[in-house]
Amino acid sequence: MTDKTRVRFAPSPTGALHIGGAHTALFNWLWARRNGGSFVLRIEDTDLVRSTGEYEQTILQGMRWLGLDWDEGPDVGGGHGPYRQSERIGIYLEHANRLLDSGQAYREGEAIIFQVPPGRTLAFDDVVYGHIEMASETLKNIVLIKSDGFPTYNYAVVIDDHTMEITHVVRGEDHISNTPKQILLYEALGWDVPVFAHLPMILGKDKKKLSKRDGATSVYEFRDMGYHPDGLFNYFALLGWNPGDDREIFTREEAVGMFDLARVTKKAAVFDTDKLNFVNQAHIARISPVERAKLTLPFWNEAGLKPCDRSDEWLAQALELLEGRGQTFRELAEYTDYLLSFDSVKARYDASDLDEANRGLLRRFFAALLEIPSWDADAMEALAKTWCEDNGAKLKDVAMPLRWTLTGRKVSPGIFHVAVFLGREETKQRLCHYGLA
Ligand code: GLU
């Protein structure tokens, strides 16, 4: 065994990269990077019926999107390959034969089965869950190789973790019950046992197993909902771990500097979308305006708002108007739709709330506003205040209709700032459309 920390993420390519898998991968990655060790990606594809190359690709891409790079794996190679279990059948047979030869396993037809010895206490000290032990009497004999020649999970995982020189097995707590069987196999093969650290379950808000009810479950759904990978990374890191102080917002590098498996809690973590949104918002705030605009592009495009007609600077400034509002890129696109297209305003507002008396007052005010010498928010506000005093109106009597006309919303950034951003001509056209100029 080497002294260097070696951890692995071992997904079965039978579905997308889900929250639980991403969380496990992330904690392994943090531990590897924290210790200057290696992060190994191993594909557990012995379920021939359910495993596909497409799922494998989806999982790899999901990890890349989250910023979890690996040092060894099916695509990058490494000194401990191959990294797909389906390509390691010879290795599994070789060690199964050793167990046959030593009389610890027997054949049953084509299958090879490990004979569980009686009277043994199988104990380990889990980094997170503490001391766990089990009497060997409670275990049935363990199938190593099935009659189709493929290994079972509990056998292959031992062969792989040993031959890949894994020092820490970090995985979901649903595998705690498998660990005693695996320990028995390590001992039968004469191998040292790695350190085990099981990670707490992630539950939905109803404290039940996470499911579709809780919203997105695959990493790609989060991307498509407009989360920043840094925000999702940060939030996942907080599920079952914290830096030990009040810090909740951190970068990958900061997390690497602070991470410790010993601080992982065994209490199930509850997936809280509000908290995720809060963390994501903080990461959106950290990036540069131009980067923010770049990452909002897909969502403007999806809404048919034609961002390609605008310059990068224009788009960045449009987002600056929000002054931090919006928790996802999707919301940023939504909250700025009226800046990119008047159609979105027309779809929301038809001015049917304005009677003739209102319209008369508004026409006189907007005529004065559109004539203002310098098209500047402070000047507009000063003009509006004076004009309202002189005409016995309240500021909101003119500001609200202007807001509706320019944005089609009850809530928006400072409406004179919106008018400045849109420009005198566009403001006039929108007012004209509603018969107010
Ligand atoms: N392929 C197993 C799973 O996805 C890996 C479990 C382990 O890490 O040992 O659950």
XYZ file of C-alpha atoms and ligand atoms in Angstrom:
447
model
C 0.000 0.000 0.000
C 1.172 3.497 -0.736
C 1.027 6.306 1.830
C -0.636 8.557 -0.653
C -4.360 9.064 -0.227
C -6.287 7.282 -2.944
C -10.059 7.496 -3.096
C -12.552 6.464 -5.706
C -16.015 7.180 -6.988
C -17.586 3.997 -8.368
C -20.869 4.746 -10.099
C -22.946 2.152 -11.859
C -23.804 3.555 -15.303
C -27.482 2.745 -14.997
C -28.824 6.309 -14.874
C -27.896 9.981 -14.789
C -25.631 11.488 -12.113
C -28.048 12.058 -9.255
C -27.723 14.165 -6.128
C -26.547 11.231 -3.993
C -23.868 10.186 -6.483
C -22.698 13.740 -7.088
C -22.472 14.267 -3.323
C -20.382 11.113 -2.886
C -18.135 12.061 -5.808
C -17.682 15.545 -4.385
C -16.657 14.367 -0.915
C -14.165 11.923 -2.445
C -12.795 14.683 -4.647
C -12.438 17.041 -1.669
C -10.593 14.395 0.346
C -8.243 13.578 -2.514
C -7.456 17.242 -3.186
C -7.163 18.083 0.509
C -4.469 15.404 0.885
C -2.765 15.889 -2.447
C -3.928 12.378 -3.279
C -5.554 10.714 -6.265
C -9.199 10.600 -7.210
C -10.040 7.460 -9.192
C -13.160 7.024 -11.281
C -14.253 3.421 -11.624
C -17.250 2.333 -13.641
C -19.173 -0.514 -12.026
C -20.855 -1.878 -15.107
C -21.358 -5.510 -14.224
C -25.127 -5.159 -14.497
C -25.056 -5.823 -18.218
C -28.738 -5.256 -18.716
C -28.995 -1.832 -17.101
C -25.529 -0.384 -17.830
C -25.015 1.714 -20.942
C -22.145 3.685 -22.448
C -24.471 6.660 -22.725
C -25.111 6.746 -18.994
C -21.374 6.461 -18.441
C -20.869 9.545 -20.612
C -23.669 11.410 -18.853
C -22.085 10.719 -15.474
C -18.642 11.848 -16.651
C -20.079 15.035 -18.149
C -22.073 15.756 -15.002
C -18.907 15.461 -12.920
C -17.005 17.720 -15.296
C -19.772 20.305 -15.127
C -19.526 20.264 -11.335
C -15.767 20.752 -11.617
C -14.826 17.328 -10.226
C -11.803 16.192 -12.185
C -10.322 12.735 -11.727
C -6.727 11.508 -11.982
C -7.440 7.979 -13.162
C -10.437 6.624 -14.981
C -11.743 4.921 -18.107
C -11.153 7.981 -20.291
C -7.834 9.218 -18.858
C -6.256 5.855 -18.019
C -3.765 5.445 -15.155
C -1.525 2.840 -13.616
C -4.278 0.752 -12.017
C -6.582 0.048 -14.943
C -8.678 -1.014 -16.586
C -11.262 1.220 -14.914
C -14.425 -0.509 -16.076
C -15.356 -3.619 -14.154
C -16.524 -5.364 -17.333
C -12.885 -5.194 -18.515
C -11.504 -6.741 -15.326
C -13.184 -10.154 -15.448
C -9.816 -11.981 -15.617
C -8.664 -10.286 -12.418
C -11.821 -11.356 -10.561
C -11.460 -14.963 -11.726
C -7.807 -15.108 -10.735
C -8.549 -14.192 -7.114
C -11.679 -16.361 -6.979
C -9.500 -19.286 -8.018
C -7.147 -18.505 -5.152
C -10.065 -18.748 -2.744
C -11.120 -22.028 -4.356
C -7.594 -23.395 -4.006
C -7.379 -22.461 -0.334
C -10.735 -24.139 0.298
C -12.445 -20.872 1.344
C -14.754 -20.929 -1.663
C -16.588 -23.652 -3.524
C -18.224 -24.132 -6.896
C -21.921 -24.485 -7.391
C -22.453 -25.123 -11.054
C -20.708 -22.260 -12.860
C -20.859 -19.992 -9.833
C -18.121 -19.530 -7.226
C -19.279 -19.036 -3.661
C -17.432 -17.922 -0.547
C -18.019 -20.028 2.524
C -18.612 -17.683 5.467
C -16.694 -19.027 8.472
C -18.635 -19.212 11.739
C -17.634 -17.553 14.994
C -16.058 -14.451 13.551
C -16.729 -10.895 14.634
C -16.463 -8.511 11.730
C -15.666 -5.078 13.083
C -14.581 -1.748 11.688
C -14.296 1.824 12.874
C -16.115 3.999 10.435
C -14.749 7.548 10.301
C -18.301 8.916 10.388
C -20.454 6.230 12.048
C -17.958 4.959 14.591
C -17.484 1.363 15.699
C -19.645 -1.152 13.859
C -19.526 -4.912 14.260
C -21.395 -7.927 13.062
C -21.202 -11.635 13.867
C -20.361 -13.784 10.848
C -23.259 -16.129 11.742
C -25.659 -13.459 10.532
C -24.209 -13.626 7.017
C -25.139 -16.029 4.263
C -22.429 -17.462 2.040
C -21.274 -14.816 -0.451
C -21.570 -15.330 -4.198
C -18.282 -14.157 -5.751
C -18.786 -15.082 -9.383
C -22.275 -15.634 -10.768
C -23.037 -18.454 -13.184
C -22.759 -15.956 -16.065
C -19.081 -15.467 -15.167
C -19.590 -11.923 -13.832
C -18.606 -10.899 -10.304
C -21.068 -9.684 -7.690
C -20.765 -6.134 -6.319
C -19.450 -7.170 -2.885
C -16.681 -9.251 -4.401
C -15.634 -6.980 -7.271
C -15.490 -3.938 -5.000
C -12.965 -5.670 -2.710
C -10.765 -6.837 -5.576
C -10.858 -3.399 -7.163
C -10.353 -1.320 -4.036
C -7.339 -3.472 -3.125
C -5.732 -3.697 -6.569
C -6.341 0.013 -7.166
C -4.681 0.711 -3.799
C -7.627 2.667 -2.457
C -6.830 4.000 1.021
C -10.247 5.461 1.942
C -13.597 4.078 0.872
C -15.972 7.052 1.000
C -19.521 6.181 -0.069
C -23.177 6.392 0.875
C -24.358 4.966 4.201
C -26.567 2.480 2.335
C -23.357 0.462 1.948
C -22.649 0.134 5.686
C -24.461 -3.207 5.735
C -22.240 -4.508 2.908
C -19.026 -3.574 4.666
C -18.749 -6.614 7.023
C -19.001 -8.962 4.016
C -16.300 -7.023 2.279
C -14.080 -7.107 5.372
C -14.456 -10.869 5.479
C -13.252 -11.095 1.881
C -10.284 -8.784 2.518
C -9.242 -11.042 5.367
C -9.728 -14.242 3.357
C -7.534 -12.818 0.601
C -4.879 -11.758 3.137
C -5.240 -8.048 2.414
C -5.289 -4.945 4.596
C -8.661 -3.273 4.976
C -8.988 0.354 3.825
C -10.441 3.128 5.975
C -14.224 3.363 5.640
C -16.142 6.640 5.799
C -19.836 6.387 5.050
C -21.722 9.539 4.144
C -25.137 10.437 5.534
C -28.279 10.032 3.501
C -29.736 13.041 1.781
C -33.462 13.379 2.441
C -36.199 15.509 0.967
C -37.916 18.226 3.013
C -40.501 15.656 4.138
C -37.605 13.659 5.667
C -38.235 10.874 3.187
C -35.847 9.518 0.609
C -35.090 12.163 -2.002
C -37.254 11.792 -5.082
C -38.822 13.661 -7.973
C -41.191 15.284 -5.460
C -38.259 17.347 -4.272
C -37.668 18.898 -7.673
C -34.524 18.247 -9.626
C -32.663 15.036 -8.901
C -29.998 14.857 -11.608
C -27.108 17.260 -11.887
C -28.189 18.233 -15.406
C -31.596 19.299 -14.201
C -29.890 21.764 -11.866
C -27.856 23.119 -14.763
C -31.033 23.487 -16.821
C -32.778 25.248 -13.949
C -30.056 27.872 -13.999
C -27.759 26.952 -11.146
C -24.098 27.879 -11.276
C -21.853 24.820 -10.868
C -19.945 26.670 -8.132
C -23.206 27.259 -6.265
C -24.283 23.638 -6.534
C -20.789 22.487 -5.521
C -20.890 24.769 -2.469
C -24.367 23.580 -1.467
C -23.545 19.875 -1.896
C -20.442 20.357 0.253
C -22.697 21.642 3.067
C -24.811 18.467 3.065
C -23.389 16.553 6.004
C -20.354 18.754 6.488
C -19.529 22.306 7.502
C -16.267 24.166 7.912
C -16.775 24.459 11.684
C -17.406 28.197 11.663
C -20.234 30.304 10.273
C -18.957 30.234 6.722
C -21.509 29.041 4.232
C -20.258 30.527 1.003
C -16.939 29.290 -0.354
C -15.148 28.380 -3.554
C -13.874 24.925 -4.457
C -10.354 25.913 -3.463
C -11.532 27.221 -0.102
C -13.504 24.019 0.490
C -10.403 21.943 -0.295
C -8.468 23.940 2.293
C -11.070 23.350 5.005
C -12.445 19.866 4.277
C -12.069 17.075 6.807
C -13.764 13.680 6.710
C -13.689 13.711 10.516
C -16.164 16.615 10.478
C -18.763 14.749 8.407
C -21.947 14.254 10.422
C -23.918 11.025 10.467
C -27.244 12.792 10.801
C -29.159 12.622 7.533
C -28.914 15.868 5.567
C -32.097 17.510 4.342
C -32.032 18.904 0.846
C -33.287 22.462 1.161
C -33.963 24.259 -2.110
C -34.264 27.650 -0.376
C -30.785 27.240 1.016
C -29.459 26.091 -2.347
C -30.978 29.197 -3.936
C -29.394 31.429 -1.315
C -25.976 29.840 -1.877
C -26.386 30.005 -5.645
C -27.307 33.687 -5.490
C -24.102 34.387 -3.592
C -22.078 32.683 -6.329
C -23.899 34.596 -9.063
C -22.948 37.761 -7.194
C -19.259 36.779 -7.122
C -18.736 36.393 -10.847
C -18.022 39.267 -13.220
C -20.956 40.984 -14.974
C -19.804 39.747 -18.377
C -19.510 36.156 -17.129
C -22.939 36.474 -15.523
C -24.390 37.589 -18.851
C -22.645 34.736 -20.671
C -24.186 32.194 -18.311
C -27.624 33.801 -18.645
C -27.528 33.553 -22.465
C -29.097 30.076 -22.741
C -32.056 31.216 -20.663
C -32.627 34.421 -22.656
C -32.406 32.303 -25.798
C -34.805 29.738 -24.438
C -37.325 32.504 -23.712
C -36.964 33.750 -27.316
C -35.494 37.081 -26.195
C -32.782 37.221 -28.881
C -29.790 38.233 -26.749
C -27.628 37.877 -29.870
C -28.990 41.259 -30.994
C -27.212 42.915 -28.052
C -23.584 43.462 -27.128
C -21.996 41.652 -24.192
C -21.693 44.972 -22.344
C -25.352 45.814 -22.908
C -26.401 42.417 -21.532
C -24.063 42.751 -18.557
C -25.507 46.194 -17.783
C -29.056 44.899 -18.101
C -28.252 42.384 -15.342
C -26.559 45.077 -13.246
C -29.918 46.845 -13.070
C -31.227 43.934 -10.960
C -28.769 44.835 -8.180
C -28.433 41.248 -6.974
C -32.034 40.128 -7.402
C -32.496 36.673 -8.930
C -31.242 33.396 -7.482
C -30.656 31.457 -10.695
C -29.628 32.368 -14.226
C -33.144 31.437 -15.271
C -34.512 34.082 -12.909
C -32.020 36.660 -14.162
C -33.304 36.058 -17.691
C -36.894 36.253 -16.553
C -36.409 39.406 -14.477
C -34.829 41.239 -17.413
C -37.135 40.049 -20.187
C -38.735 43.500 -20.641
C -35.330 45.052 -21.286
C -34.711 42.720 -24.208
C -38.188 42.679 -25.662
C -41.305 44.847 -25.442
C -43.351 41.777 -26.443
C -42.963 40.358 -22.939
C -44.451 43.607 -21.555
C -47.392 43.527 -23.940
C -48.091 39.931 -22.980
C -48.474 40.968 -19.330
C -50.032 44.405 -19.467
C -52.904 45.870 -21.502
C -53.460 49.207 -19.669
C -57.127 48.390 -19.101
C -56.714 49.629 -15.518
C -56.384 53.246 -16.702
C -59.539 55.352 -17.069
C -59.747 58.553 -19.144
C -59.069 60.874 -16.202
C -55.908 58.892 -15.411
C -54.792 58.915 -18.989
C -55.170 62.700 -19.259
C -52.969 63.293 -16.236
C -50.403 60.739 -17.402
C -50.195 62.138 -20.925
C -49.354 65.575 -19.521
C -46.726 64.131 -17.188
C -45.086 61.918 -19.815
C -44.985 64.819 -22.278
C -42.950 66.760 -19.700
C -40.789 63.721 -18.890
C -39.918 62.983 -22.510
C -38.844 66.604 -22.947
C -36.376 66.550 -20.073
C -33.023 67.978 -21.245
C -30.767 65.331 -19.758
C -32.016 61.710 -19.824
C -30.838 60.944 -16.321
C -32.553 59.111 -13.446
C -31.943 61.765 -10.763
C -33.147 64.550 -13.055
C -36.280 62.530 -13.924
C -37.064 61.910 -10.297
C -36.635 65.600 -9.422
C -38.873 66.545 -12.323
C -41.498 63.984 -11.310
C -41.578 65.267 -7.715
C -41.993 68.895 -8.733
C -44.536 68.057 -11.417
C -46.630 66.000 -8.981
C -46.576 68.770 -6.350
C -47.637 71.332 -8.959
C -50.421 69.087 -10.252
C -51.773 67.736 -6.977
C -50.686 64.172 -7.735
C -48.602 61.649 -5.802
C -45.299 60.308 -7.170
C -46.680 56.777 -7.281
C -49.610 57.956 -9.439
C -47.157 58.510 -12.276
C -44.389 56.089 -11.328
C -46.603 52.983 -11.190
C -48.129 53.440 -14.657
C -44.622 54.104 -15.992
C -43.463 50.874 -14.369
C -46.306 48.885 -15.885
C -45.724 50.427 -19.290
C -41.994 49.797 -19.379
C -41.778 46.457 -17.581
C -45.266 44.909 -17.428
C -44.594 44.199 -13.764
C -45.650 45.541 -10.396
C -42.101 45.188 -9.072
C -38.981 46.264 -10.892
C -35.690 48.098 -10.365
C -35.985 51.881 -9.942
C -38.235 52.813 -12.827
C -36.289 55.913 -13.868
C -33.169 53.750 -14.075
C -35.081 51.390 -16.317
C -36.118 54.338 -18.506
C -32.515 55.532 -18.706
C -31.367 52.074 -19.711
C -34.060 51.711 -22.376
C -33.347 55.192 -23.731
C -35.607 58.102 -24.526
C -36.824 56.705 -27.856
C -37.756 53.233 -26.616
C -39.461 54.742 -23.550
C -41.496 56.996 -25.818
C -42.501 54.109 -28.069
C -43.697 52.005 -25.154
C -45.735 54.930 -23.790
C -47.152 55.516 -27.288
C -48.202 51.911 -27.570
C -50.441 52.354 -24.526
C -51.698 55.736 -25.759
C -49.818 57.623 -23.074
C -47.550 59.696 -25.289
N -21.507 0.925 -7.669
C -21.802 1.098 -6.278
C -22.920 2.124 -6.166
O -23.143 2.874 -7.099
C -20.574 1.580 -5.560
C -20.631 1.411 -4.090
C -19.283 1.634 -3.452
O -18.794 2.791 -3.521
O -18.701 0.710 -2.917
O -23.611 2.168 -5.176
